[in-house]
mmCIF file of C-alpha atoms in Angstrom:
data_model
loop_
_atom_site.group_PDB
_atom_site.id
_atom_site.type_symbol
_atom_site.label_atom_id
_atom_site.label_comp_id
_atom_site.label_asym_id
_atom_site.label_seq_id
_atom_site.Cartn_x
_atom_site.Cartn_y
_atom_site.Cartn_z
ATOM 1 C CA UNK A 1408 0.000 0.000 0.000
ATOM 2 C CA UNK A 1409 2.293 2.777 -1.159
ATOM 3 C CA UNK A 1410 1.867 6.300 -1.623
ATOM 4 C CA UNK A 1411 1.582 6.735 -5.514
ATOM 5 C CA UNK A 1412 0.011 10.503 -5.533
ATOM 6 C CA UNK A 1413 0.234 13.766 -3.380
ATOM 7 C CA UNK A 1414 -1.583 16.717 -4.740
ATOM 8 C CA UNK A 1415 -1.768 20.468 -2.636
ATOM 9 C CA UNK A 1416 -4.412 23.263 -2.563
ATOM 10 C CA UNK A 1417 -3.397 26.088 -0.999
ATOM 11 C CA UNK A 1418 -6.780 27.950 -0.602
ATOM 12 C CA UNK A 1419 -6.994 32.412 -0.013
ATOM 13 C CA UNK A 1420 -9.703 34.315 1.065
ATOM 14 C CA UNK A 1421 -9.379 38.453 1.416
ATOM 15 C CA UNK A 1422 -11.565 39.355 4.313
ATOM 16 C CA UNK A 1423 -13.790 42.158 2.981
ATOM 17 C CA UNK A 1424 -14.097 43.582 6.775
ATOM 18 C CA UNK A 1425 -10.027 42.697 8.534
ATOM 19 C CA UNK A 1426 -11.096 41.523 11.964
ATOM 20 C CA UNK A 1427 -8.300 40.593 14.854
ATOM 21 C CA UNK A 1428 -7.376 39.757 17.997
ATOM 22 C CA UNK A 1429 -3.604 41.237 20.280
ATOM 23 C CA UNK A 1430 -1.889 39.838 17.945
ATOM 24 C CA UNK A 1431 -3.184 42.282 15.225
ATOM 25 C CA UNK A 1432 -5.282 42.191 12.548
ATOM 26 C CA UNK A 1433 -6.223 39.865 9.848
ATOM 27 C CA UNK A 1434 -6.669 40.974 6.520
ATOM 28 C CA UNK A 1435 -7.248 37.594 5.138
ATOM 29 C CA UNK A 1436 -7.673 33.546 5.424
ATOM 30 C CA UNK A 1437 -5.787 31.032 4.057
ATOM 31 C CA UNK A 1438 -6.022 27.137 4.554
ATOM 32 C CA UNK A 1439 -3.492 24.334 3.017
ATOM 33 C CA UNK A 1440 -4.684 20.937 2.477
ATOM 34 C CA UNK A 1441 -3.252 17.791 0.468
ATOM 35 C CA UNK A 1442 -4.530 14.937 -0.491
ATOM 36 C CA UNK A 1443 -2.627 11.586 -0.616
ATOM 37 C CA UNK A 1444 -3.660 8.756 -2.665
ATOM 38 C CA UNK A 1445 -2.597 5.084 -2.340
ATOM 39 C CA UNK A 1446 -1.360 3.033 -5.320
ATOM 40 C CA UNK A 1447 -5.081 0.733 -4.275
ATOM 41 C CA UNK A 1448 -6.546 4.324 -4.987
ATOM 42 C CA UNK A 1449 -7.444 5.122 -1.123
ATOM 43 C CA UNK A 1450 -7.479 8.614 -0.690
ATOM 44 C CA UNK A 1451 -6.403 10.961 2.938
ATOM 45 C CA UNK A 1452 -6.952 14.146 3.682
ATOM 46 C CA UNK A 1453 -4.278 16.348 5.471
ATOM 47 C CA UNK A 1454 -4.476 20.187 6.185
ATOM 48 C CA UNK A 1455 -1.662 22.261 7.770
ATOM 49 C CA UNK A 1456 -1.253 26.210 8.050
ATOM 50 C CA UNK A 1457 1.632 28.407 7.288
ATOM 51 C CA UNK A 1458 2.499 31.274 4.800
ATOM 52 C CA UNK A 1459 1.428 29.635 1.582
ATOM 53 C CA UNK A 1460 3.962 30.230 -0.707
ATOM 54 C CA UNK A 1461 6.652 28.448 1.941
ATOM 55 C CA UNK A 1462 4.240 25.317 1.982
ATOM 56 C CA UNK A 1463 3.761 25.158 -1.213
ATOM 57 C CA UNK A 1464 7.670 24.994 -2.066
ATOM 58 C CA UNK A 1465 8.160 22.914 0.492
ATOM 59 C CA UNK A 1466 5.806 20.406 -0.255
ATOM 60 C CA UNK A 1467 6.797 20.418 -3.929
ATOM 61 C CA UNK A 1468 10.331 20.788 -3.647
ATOM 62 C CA UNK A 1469 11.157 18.197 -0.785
ATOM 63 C CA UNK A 1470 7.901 16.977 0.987
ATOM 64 C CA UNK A 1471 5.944 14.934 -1.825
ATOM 65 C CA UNK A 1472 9.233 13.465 -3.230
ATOM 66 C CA UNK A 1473 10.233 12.026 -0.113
ATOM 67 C CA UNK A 1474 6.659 10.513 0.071
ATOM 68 C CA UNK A 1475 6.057 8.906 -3.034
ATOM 69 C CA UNK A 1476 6.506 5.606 -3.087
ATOM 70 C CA UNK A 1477 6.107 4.971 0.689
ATOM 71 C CA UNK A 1478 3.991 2.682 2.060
ATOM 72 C CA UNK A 1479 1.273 4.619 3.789
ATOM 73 C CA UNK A 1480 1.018 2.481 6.595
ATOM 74 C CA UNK A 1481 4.228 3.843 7.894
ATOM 75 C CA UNK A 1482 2.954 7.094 9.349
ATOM 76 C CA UNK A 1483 5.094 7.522 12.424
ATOM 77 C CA UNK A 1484 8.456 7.029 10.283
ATOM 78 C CA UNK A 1485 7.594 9.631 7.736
ATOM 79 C CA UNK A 1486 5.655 11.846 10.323
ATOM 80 C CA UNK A 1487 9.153 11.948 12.069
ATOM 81 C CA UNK A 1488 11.164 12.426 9.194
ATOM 82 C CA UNK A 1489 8.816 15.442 7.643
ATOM 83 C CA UNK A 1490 8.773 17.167 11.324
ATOM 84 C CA UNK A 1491 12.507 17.937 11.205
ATOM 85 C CA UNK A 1492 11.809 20.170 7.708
ATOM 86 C CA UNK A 1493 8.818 21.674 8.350
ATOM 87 C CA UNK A 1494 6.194 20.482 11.591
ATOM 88 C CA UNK A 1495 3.297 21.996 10.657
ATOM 89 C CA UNK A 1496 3.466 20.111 7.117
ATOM 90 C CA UNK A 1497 3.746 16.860 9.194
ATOM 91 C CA UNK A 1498 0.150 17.058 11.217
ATOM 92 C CA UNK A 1499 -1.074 17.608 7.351
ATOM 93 C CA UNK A 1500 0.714 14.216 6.496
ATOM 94 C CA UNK A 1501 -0.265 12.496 9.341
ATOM 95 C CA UNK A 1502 -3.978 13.270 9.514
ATOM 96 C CA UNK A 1503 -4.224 12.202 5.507
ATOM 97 C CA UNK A 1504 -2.327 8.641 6.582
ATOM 98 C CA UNK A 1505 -4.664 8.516 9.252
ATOM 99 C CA UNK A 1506 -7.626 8.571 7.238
ATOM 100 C CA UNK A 1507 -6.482 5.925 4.437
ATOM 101 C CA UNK A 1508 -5.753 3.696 6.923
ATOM 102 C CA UNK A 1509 -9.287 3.833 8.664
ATOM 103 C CA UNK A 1510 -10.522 3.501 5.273
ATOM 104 C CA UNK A 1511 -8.021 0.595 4.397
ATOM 105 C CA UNK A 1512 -9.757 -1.027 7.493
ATOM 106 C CA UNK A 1513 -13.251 -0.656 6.344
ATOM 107 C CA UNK A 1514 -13.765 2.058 9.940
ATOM 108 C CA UNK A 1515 -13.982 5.717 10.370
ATOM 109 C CA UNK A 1516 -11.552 7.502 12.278
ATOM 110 C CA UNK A 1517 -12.927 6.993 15.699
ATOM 111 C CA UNK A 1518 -13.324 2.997 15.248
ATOM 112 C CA UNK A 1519 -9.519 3.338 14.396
ATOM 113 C CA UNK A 1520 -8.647 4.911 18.165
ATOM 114 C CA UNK A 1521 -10.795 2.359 19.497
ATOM 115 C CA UNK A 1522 -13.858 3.407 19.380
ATOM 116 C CA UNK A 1523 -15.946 6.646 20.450
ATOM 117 C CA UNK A 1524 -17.159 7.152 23.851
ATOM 118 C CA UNK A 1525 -20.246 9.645 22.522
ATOM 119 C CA UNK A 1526 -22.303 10.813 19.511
ATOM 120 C CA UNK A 1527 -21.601 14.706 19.943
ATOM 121 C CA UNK A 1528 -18.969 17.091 21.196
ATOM 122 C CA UNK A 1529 -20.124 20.580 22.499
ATOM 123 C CA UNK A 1530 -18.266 23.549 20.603
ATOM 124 C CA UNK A 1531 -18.102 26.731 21.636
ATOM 125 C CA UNK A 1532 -18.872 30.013 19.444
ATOM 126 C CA UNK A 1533 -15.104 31.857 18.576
ATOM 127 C CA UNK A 1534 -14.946 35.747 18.022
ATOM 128 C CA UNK A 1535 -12.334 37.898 17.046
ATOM 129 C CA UNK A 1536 -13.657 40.942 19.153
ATOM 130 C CA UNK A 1537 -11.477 44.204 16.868
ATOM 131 C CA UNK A 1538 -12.490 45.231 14.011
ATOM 132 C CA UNK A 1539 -11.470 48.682 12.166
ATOM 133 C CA UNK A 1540 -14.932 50.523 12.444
ATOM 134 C CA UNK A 1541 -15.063 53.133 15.282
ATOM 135 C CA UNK A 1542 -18.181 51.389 16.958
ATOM 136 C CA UNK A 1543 -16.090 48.039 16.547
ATOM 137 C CA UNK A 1544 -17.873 47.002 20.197
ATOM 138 C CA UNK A 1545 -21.220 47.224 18.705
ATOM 139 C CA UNK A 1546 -20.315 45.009 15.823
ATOM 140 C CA UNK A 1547 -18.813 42.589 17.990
ATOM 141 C CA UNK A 1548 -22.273 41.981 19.828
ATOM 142 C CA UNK A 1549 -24.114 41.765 16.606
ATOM 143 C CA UNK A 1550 -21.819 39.233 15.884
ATOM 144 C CA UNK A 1551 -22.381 37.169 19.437
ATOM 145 C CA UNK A 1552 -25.848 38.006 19.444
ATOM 146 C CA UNK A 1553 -26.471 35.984 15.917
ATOM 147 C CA UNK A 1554 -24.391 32.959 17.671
ATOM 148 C CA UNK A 1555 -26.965 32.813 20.576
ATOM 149 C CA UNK A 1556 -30.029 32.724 18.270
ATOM 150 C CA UNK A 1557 -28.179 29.721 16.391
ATOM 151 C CA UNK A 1558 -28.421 27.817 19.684
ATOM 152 C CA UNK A 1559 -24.524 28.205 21.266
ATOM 153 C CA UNK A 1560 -24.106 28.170 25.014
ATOM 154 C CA UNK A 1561 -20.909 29.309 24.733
ATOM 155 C CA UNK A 1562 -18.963 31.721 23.248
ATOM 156 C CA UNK A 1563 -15.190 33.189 23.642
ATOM 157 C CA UNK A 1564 -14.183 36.453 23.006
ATOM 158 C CA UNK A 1565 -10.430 38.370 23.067
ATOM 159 C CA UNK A 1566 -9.291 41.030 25.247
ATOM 160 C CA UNK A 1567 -5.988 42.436 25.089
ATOM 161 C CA UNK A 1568 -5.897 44.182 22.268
ATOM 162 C CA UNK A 1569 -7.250 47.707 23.175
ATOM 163 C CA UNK A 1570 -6.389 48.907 26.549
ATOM 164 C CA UNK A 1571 -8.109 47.236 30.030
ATOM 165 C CA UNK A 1572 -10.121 49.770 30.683
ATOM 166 C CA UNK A 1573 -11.693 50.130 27.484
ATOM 167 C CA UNK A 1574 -12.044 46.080 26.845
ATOM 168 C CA UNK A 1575 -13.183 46.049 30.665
ATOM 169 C CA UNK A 1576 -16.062 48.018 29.062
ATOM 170 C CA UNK A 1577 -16.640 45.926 26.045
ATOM 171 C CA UNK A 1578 -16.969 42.633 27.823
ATOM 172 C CA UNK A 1579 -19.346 44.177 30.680
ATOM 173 C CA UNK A 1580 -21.649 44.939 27.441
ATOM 174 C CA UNK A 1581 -21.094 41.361 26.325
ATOM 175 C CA UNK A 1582 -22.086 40.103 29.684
ATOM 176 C CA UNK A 1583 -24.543 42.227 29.449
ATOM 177 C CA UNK A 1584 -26.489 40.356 26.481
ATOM 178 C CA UNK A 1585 -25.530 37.340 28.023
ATOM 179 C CA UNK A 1586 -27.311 37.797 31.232
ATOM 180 C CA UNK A 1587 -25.883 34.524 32.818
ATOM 181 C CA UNK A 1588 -27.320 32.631 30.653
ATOM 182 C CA UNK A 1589 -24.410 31.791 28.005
ATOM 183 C CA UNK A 1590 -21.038 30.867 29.580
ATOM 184 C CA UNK A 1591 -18.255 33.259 28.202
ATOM 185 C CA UNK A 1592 -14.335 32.410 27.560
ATOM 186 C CA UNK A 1593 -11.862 35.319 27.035
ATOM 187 C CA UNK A 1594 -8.543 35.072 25.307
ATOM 188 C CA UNK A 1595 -5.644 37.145 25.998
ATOM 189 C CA UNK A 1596 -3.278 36.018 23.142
ATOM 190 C CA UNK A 1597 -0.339 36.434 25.831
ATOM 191 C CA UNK A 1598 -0.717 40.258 25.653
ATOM 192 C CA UNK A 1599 -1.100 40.455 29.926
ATOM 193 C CA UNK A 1600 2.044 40.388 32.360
ATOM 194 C CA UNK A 1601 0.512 39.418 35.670
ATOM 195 C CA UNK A 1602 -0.219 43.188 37.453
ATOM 196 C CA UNK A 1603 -2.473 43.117 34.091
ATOM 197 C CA UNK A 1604 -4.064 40.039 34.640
ATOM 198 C CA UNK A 1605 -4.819 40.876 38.300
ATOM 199 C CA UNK A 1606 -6.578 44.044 36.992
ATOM 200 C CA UNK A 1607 -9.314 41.584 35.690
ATOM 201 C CA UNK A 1608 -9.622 40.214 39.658
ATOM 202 C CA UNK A 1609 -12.356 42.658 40.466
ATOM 203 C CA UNK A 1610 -14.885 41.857 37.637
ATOM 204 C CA UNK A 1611 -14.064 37.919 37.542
ATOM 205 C CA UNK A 1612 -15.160 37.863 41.283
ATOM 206 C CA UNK A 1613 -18.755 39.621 40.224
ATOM 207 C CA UNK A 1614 -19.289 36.751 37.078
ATOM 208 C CA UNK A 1615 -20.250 33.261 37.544
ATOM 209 C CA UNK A 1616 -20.558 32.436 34.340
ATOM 210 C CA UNK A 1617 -16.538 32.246 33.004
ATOM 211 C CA UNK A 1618 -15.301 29.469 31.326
ATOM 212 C CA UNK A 1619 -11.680 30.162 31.389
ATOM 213 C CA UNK A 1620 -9.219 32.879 30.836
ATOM 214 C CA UNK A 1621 -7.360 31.897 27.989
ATOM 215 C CA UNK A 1622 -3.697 33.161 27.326
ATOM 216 C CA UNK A 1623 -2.976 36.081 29.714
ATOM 217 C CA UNK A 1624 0.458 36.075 29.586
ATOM 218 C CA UNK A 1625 3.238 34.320 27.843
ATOM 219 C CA UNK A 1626 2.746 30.930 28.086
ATOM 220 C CA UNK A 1627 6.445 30.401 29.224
ATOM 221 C CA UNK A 1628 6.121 32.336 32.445
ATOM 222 C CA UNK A 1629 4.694 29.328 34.344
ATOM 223 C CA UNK A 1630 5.829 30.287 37.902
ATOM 224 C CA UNK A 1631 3.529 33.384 37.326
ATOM 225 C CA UNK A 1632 0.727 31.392 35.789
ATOM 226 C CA UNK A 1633 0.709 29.471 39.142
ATOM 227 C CA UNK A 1634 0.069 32.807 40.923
ATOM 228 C CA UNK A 1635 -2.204 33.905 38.663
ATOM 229 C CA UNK A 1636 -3.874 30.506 39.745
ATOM 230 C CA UNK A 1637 -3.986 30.802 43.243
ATOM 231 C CA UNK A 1638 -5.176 34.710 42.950
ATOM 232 C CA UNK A 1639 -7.895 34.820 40.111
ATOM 233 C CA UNK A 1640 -11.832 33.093 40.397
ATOM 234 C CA UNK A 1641 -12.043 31.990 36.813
ATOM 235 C CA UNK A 1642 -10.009 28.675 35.594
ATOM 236 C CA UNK A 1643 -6.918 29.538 33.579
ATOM 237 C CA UNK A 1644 -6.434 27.604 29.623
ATOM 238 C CA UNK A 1645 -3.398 27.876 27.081
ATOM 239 C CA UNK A 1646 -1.122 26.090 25.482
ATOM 240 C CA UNK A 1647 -2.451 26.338 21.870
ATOM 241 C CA UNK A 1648 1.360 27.301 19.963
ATOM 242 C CA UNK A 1649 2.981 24.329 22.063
ATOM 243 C CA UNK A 1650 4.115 21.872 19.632
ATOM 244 C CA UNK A 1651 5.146 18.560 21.456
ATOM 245 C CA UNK A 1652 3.384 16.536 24.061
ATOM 246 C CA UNK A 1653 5.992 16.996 26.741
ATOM 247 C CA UNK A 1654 6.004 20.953 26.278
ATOM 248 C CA UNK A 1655 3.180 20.500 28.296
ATOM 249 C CA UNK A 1656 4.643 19.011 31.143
ATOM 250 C CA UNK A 1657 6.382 22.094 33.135
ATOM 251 C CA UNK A 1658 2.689 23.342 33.171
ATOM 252 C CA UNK A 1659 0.978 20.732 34.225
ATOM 253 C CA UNK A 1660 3.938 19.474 36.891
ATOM 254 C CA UNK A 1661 3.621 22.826 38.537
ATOM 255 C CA UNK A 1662 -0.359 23.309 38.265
ATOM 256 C CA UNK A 1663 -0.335 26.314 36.244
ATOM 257 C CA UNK A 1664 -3.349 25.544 34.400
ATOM 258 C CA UNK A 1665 -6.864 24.169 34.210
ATOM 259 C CA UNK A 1666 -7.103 23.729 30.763
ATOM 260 C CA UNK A 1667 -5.116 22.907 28.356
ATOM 261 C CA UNK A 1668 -5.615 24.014 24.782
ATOM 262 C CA UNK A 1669 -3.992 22.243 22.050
ATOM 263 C CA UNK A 1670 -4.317 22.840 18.929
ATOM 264 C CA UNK A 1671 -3.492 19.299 15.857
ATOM 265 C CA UNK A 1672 -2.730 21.812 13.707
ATOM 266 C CA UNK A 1673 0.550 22.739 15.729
ATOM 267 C CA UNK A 1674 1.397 19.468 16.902
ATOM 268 C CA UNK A 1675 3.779 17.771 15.406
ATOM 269 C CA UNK A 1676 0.996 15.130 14.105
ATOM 270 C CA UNK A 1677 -2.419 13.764 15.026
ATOM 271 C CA UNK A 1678 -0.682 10.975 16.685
ATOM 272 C CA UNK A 1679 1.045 13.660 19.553
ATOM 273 C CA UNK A 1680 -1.910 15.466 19.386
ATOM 274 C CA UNK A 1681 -3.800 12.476 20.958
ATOM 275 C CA UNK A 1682 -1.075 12.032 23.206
ATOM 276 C CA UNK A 1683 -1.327 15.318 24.824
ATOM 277 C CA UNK A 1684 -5.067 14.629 25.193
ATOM 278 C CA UNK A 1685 -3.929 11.587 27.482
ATOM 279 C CA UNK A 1686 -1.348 12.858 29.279
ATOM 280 C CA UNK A 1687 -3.810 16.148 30.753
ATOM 281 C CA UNK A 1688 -6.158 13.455 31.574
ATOM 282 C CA UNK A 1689 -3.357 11.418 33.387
ATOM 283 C CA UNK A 1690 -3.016 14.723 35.428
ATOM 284 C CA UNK A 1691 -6.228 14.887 35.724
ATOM 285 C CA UNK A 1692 -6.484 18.181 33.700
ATOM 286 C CA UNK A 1693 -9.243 19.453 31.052
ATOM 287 C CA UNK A 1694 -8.777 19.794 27.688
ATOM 288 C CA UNK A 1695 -10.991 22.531 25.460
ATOM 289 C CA UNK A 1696 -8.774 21.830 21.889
ATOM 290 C CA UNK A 1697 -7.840 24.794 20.055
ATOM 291 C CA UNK A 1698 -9.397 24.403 16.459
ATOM 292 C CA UNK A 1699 -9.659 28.289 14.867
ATOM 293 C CA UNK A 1700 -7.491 27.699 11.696
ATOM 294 C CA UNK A 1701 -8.505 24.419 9.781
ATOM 295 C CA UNK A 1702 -12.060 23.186 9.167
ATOM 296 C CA UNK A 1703 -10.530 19.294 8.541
ATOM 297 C CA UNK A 1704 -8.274 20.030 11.717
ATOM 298 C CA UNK A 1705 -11.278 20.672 13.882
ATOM 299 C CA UNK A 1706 -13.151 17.587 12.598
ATOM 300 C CA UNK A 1707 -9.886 15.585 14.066
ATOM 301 C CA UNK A 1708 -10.348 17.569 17.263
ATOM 302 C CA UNK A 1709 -13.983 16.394 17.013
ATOM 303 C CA UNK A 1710 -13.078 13.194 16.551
ATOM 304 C CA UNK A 1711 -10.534 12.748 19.567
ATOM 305 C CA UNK A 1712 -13.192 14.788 22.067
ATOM 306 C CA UNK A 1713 -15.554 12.034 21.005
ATOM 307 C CA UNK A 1714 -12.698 8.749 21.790
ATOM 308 C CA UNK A 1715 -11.261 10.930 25.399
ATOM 309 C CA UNK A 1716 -12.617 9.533 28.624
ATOM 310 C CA UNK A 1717 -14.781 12.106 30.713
ATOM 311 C CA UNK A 1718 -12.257 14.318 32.849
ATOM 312 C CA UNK A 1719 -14.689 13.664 36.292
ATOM 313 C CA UNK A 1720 -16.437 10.734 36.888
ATOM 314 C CA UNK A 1721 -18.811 13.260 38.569
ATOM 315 C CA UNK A 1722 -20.080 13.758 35.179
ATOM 316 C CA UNK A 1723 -19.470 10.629 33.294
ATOM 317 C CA UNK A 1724 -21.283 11.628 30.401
ATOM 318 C CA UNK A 1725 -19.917 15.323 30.000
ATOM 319 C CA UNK A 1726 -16.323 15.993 27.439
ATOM 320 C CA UNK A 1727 -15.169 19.372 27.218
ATOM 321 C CA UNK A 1728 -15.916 22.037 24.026
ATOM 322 C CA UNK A 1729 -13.952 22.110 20.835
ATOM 323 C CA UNK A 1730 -13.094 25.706 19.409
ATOM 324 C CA UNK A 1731 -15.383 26.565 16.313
ATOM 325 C CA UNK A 1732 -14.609 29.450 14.182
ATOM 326 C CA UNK A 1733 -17.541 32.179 14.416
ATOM 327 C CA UNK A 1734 -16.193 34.580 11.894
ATOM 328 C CA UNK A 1735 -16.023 35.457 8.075
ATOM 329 C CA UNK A 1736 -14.544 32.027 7.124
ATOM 330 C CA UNK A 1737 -15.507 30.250 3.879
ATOM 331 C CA UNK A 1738 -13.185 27.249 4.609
ATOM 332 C CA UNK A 1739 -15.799 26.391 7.413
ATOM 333 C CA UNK A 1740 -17.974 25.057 4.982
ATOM 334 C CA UNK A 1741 -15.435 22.745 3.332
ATOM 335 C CA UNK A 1742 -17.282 19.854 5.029
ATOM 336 C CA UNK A 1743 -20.417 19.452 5.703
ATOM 337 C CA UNK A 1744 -20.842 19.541 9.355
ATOM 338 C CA UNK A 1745 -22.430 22.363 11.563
ATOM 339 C CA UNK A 1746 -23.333 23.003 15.105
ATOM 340 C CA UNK A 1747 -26.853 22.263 16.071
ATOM 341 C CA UNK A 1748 -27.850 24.200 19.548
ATOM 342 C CA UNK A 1749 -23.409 24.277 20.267
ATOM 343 C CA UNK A 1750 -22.966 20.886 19.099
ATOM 344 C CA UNK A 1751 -21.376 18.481 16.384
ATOM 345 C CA UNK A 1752 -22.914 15.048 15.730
ATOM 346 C CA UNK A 1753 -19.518 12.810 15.068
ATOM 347 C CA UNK A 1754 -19.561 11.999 11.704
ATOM 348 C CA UNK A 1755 -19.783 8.206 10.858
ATOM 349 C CA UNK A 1756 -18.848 6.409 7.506
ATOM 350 C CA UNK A 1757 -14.904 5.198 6.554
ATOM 351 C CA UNK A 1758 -12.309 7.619 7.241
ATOM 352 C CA UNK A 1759 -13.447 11.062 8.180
ATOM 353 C CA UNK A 1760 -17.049 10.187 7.177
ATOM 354 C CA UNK A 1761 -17.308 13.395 4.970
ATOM 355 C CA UNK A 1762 -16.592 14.420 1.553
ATOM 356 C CA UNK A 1763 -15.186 17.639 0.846
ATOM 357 C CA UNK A 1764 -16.362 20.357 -1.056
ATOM 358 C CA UNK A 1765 -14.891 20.702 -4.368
ATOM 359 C CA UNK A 1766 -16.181 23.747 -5.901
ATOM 360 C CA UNK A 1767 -14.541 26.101 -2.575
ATOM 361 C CA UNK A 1768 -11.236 23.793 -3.168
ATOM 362 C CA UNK A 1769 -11.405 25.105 -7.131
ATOM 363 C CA UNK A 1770 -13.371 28.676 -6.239
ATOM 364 C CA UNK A 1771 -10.863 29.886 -3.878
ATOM 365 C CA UNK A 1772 -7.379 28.327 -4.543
ATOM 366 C CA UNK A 1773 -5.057 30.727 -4.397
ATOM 367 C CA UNK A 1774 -3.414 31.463 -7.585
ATOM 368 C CA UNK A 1775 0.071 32.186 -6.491
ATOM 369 C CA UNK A 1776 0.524 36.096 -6.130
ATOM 370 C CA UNK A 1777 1.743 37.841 -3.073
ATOM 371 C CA UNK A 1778 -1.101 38.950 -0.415
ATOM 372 C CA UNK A 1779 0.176 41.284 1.662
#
């Protein structure tokens, strides 16, 4: 069963309205998947993130001619050979050899891990809160406002990127329309040092109905996370850029976090992905996965919340949310899978259960010009 075919699309959208978080804003999406076929003809689908012109050389230039001719059912050796020249191009590889061989086997994806403990996974509504109109806060509660009347019970929403005071006021206008009745998340993007953080303190003792602060500082500075931890009344998340299972340790060894938030698309494969999931749970540690970049990498994220065992077995029927992309995103609807009242029934069938949408893959590949 060898490789015999590896073909790219490196997908583009311009955002006609930029939107952002601290880290800036985003003036457009872009989305990378491959496809790998076996010389049998079984097909895999892979997706990885990245500026698209360095993926696409890559994968041309050095990736697919080191794979043809492979046998497929040798993920871990070529997942560990493609991680040393690009890791991000890996989790593509590995979640495509995934998927041909649950479909070699005649199972879907979840059958594969052994089996999935549930029929849906919760997700959570994601906002990027800036925009680059003047009443950007009243656009951002249109925005969460729509997600409630589609039936989410949570949302998460980011904070750092104007000053406290003035995002202090935004999300006291999002709680505001929430009423108590929608959990909220907020996201930092590492934009805090702790005297920041601890300017939230006040507010976070008033709501009850926090998820998680996501982010506040650098993810590096665990000693202060701890603090943080043993000072703040909302449960603290992150871990979303870490790219190996046992990056995770430090914060986990010195209980700087409640939930951990990793993401398969920045994992060095879906393999390590799943074996973070395990190793939180062996800490006895939550996992809410990180999913805002790839609509095929969520569905994996789906897939593994469905296979985890319940973090409490005070609520043996209860698994943590998934991330799912609320904005301006036309690779969302690459597969066709939605949230019904904030959640996704797992997808059945061989493989990944789902066949992807080939008019977006032709109506918005990107044709090889600059974009900046």
């Amino acid at each position: 069963m060898n490789i015999q075919k590896v073909e790219t699309f490196p997908l583009f959208y311009r955002l006609p309205r930029p939107y952002g978080d601290a880290n800036g804003m985003k003036a457009y999406r872009t989305c990378y998947l491959i496809r790998i076929t076996t010389e049998a003809g079984v097909e895999g689908w892979g997706e990885c993130t990245d500026w698209l012109p360095t993926l696409h050389k890559g994968f041309h230039e050095r990736i697919i001619p080191h794979l043809i001719g492979k046998p497929a059912t040798d993920r871990t050796k070529i997942v560990r050979t493609i991680k040393k020249w690009h890791a991000r191009a890996a989790a593509a590889v590995s979640m495509a050899l995934t998927e041909i061989m649950a479909k070699t086997c005649g199972a879907s994806v979840c059958q594969l891990w052994g089996g999935k403990l549930r029929d849906k996974v919760p997700v959570y509504a994601s906002f990027q809160s800036y925009s680059e109109e003047t009443d950007w806060q009243e656009h951002a509660l249109k925005g969460i406002e729509h997600a409630i009347r589609q039936g989410y019970r949570s949302v998460k929403v980011k904070i750092g990127g104007k000053s406290i005071a003035e995002d202090q006021q935004h999300i006291a206008s999002v709680q505001a329309l929430l009423q108590g009745e929608v959990s909220l998340a907020l996201d930092a993007n590492q934009s805090y040092d702790l005297s920041a953080a601890l300017q939230w303190r006040p507010l976070f003792k008033e709501w009850t109905n926090l998820s998680w602060l996501e982010e506040p500082m650098p993810v590096k500075h665990i000693a202060e996370y701890a603090l943080l931890r043993s000072r703040l009344f909302v449960p603290l998340a992150g871990g979303e850029n870490l790219a190996a299972a046992a990056e995770f340790i430090p914060l986990l060894a010195q209980h700087a976090l409640d939930f951990l938030t990793p993401d398969p698309l920045h994992l060095t494969g879906i393999d390590v992905y799943r074996e973070t999931l395990r190793l939180a749970r062996s800490f006895g540690i939550r996992v809410t996965p990180h999913a805002y970049d790839g609509a095929l990498t969520r569905l994996y994220a789906i897939f593994a919340q469905a296979c985890l065992e319940p973090w409490s077995k005070m609520e043996p029927d209860a698994i943590e949310p998934v991330e799912w992309d609320a904005m301006d995103n036309p690779f969302t609807a690459l597969f066709a899978v939605q949230p019904a009242n904030g959640s996704i029934t797992v997808p059945d069938g061989c493989g990944i259960g789902l066949e992807i949408d080939s008019e977006l893959l032709t109506f918005y590949r990107w044709d090889g010009s600059g974009y900046l």
